[in-house]
XYZ file of N, CA and C in Angstrom:
180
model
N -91.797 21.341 54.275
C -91.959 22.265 55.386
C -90.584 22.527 56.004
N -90.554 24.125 56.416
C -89.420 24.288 57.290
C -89.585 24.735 58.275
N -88.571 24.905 59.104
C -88.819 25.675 60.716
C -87.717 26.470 60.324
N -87.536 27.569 60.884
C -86.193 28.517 61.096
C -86.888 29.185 62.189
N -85.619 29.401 62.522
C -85.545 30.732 64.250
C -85.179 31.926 63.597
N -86.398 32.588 64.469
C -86.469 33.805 64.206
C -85.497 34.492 64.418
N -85.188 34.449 65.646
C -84.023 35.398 66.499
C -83.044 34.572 66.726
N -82.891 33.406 66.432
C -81.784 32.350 66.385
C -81.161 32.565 67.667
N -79.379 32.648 67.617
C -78.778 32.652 68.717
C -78.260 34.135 68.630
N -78.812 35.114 67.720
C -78.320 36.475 68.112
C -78.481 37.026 69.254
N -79.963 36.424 69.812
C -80.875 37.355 70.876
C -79.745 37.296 72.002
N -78.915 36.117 72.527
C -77.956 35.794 73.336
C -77.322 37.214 73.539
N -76.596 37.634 72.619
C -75.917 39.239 72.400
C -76.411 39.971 73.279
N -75.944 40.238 74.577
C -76.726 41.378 75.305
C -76.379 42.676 74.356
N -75.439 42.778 73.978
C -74.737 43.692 73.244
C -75.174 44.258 71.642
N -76.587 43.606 71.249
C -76.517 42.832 69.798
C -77.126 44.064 68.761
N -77.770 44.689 70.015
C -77.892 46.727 69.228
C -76.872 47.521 68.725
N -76.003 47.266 69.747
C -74.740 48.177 69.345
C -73.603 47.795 68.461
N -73.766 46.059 68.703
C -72.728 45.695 67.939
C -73.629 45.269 66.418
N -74.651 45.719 66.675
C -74.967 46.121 64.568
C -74.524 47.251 64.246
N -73.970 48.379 64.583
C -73.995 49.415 64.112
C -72.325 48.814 63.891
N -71.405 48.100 64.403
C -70.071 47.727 63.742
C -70.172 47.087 62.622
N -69.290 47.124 61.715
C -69.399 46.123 60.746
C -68.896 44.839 60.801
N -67.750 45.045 61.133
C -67.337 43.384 61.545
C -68.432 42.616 62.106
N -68.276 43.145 63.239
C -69.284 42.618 64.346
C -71.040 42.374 63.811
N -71.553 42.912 62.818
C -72.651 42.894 62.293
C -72.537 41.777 61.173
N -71.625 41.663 60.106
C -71.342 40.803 59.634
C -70.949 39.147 60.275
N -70.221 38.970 61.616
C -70.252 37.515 62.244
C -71.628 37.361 62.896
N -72.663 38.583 63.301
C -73.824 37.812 63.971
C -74.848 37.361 62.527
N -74.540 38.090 61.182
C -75.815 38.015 60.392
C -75.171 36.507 59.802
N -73.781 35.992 59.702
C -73.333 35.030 59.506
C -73.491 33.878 60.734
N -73.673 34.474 61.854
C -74.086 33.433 62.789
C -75.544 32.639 62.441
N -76.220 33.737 62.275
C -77.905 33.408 62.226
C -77.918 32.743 60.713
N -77.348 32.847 59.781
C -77.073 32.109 58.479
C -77.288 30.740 59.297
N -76.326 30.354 59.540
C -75.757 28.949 59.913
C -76.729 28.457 60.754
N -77.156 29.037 61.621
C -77.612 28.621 62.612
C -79.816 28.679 62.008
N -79.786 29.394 61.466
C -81.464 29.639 61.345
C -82.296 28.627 61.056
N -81.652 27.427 60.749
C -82.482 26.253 59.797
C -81.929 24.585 60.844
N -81.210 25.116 62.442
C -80.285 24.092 62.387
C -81.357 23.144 63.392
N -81.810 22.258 63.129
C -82.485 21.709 64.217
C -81.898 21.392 65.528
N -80.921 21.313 65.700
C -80.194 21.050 67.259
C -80.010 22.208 67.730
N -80.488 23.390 67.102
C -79.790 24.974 67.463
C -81.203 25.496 68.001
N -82.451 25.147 66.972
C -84.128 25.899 67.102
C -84.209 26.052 68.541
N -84.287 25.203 69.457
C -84.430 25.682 70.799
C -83.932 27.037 71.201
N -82.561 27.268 70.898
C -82.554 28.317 71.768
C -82.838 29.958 71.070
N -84.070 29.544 70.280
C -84.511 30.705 69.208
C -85.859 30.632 70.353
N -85.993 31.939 70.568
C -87.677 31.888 71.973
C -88.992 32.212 70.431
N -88.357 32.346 69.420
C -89.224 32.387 68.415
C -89.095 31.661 67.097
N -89.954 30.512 66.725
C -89.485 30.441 65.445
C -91.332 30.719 64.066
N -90.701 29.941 62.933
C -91.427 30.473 61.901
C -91.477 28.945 61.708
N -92.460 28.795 60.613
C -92.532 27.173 60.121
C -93.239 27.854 58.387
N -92.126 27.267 57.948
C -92.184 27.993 55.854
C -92.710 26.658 55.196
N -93.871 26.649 54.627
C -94.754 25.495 54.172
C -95.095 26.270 52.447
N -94.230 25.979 51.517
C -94.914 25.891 49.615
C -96.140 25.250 49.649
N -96.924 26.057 49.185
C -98.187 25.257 48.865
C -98.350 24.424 47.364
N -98.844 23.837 47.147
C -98.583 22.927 45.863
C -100.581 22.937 45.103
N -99.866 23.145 43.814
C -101.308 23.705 43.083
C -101.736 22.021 42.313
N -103.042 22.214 42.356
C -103.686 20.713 42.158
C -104.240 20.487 40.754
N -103.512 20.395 39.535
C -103.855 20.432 38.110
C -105.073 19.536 37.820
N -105.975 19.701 37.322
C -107.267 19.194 36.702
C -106.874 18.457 35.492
């Protein structure tokens, strides 16, 4: 099982509309949320996360 944040620490970005349409700037937040999406000391300050569970098939 995993947890990742949804909105990680992008949502912080008051700015985080406009500065997607830069590239630089779109490239360090999608590299922020990389790093950060899976980090357990980080999940808190995601107001949303996901929980990713493989299901496992039961052979006869």
């Amino acid at each position: 099982m995993n947890t990742y944040a949804v909105e990680g620490m992008a949502w912080l970005d008051k700015d985080f509309f406009a500065n997607m349409q830069n590239d630089k700037k779109r490239e360090n937040l999608i590299e922020l949320l990389k790093i950060t999406e899976n980090d357990s000391y980080i999940l808190p300050f995601s107001p949303h996360m996901m929980i990713a569970v493989k299901k496992q098939k039961h052979g006869k």
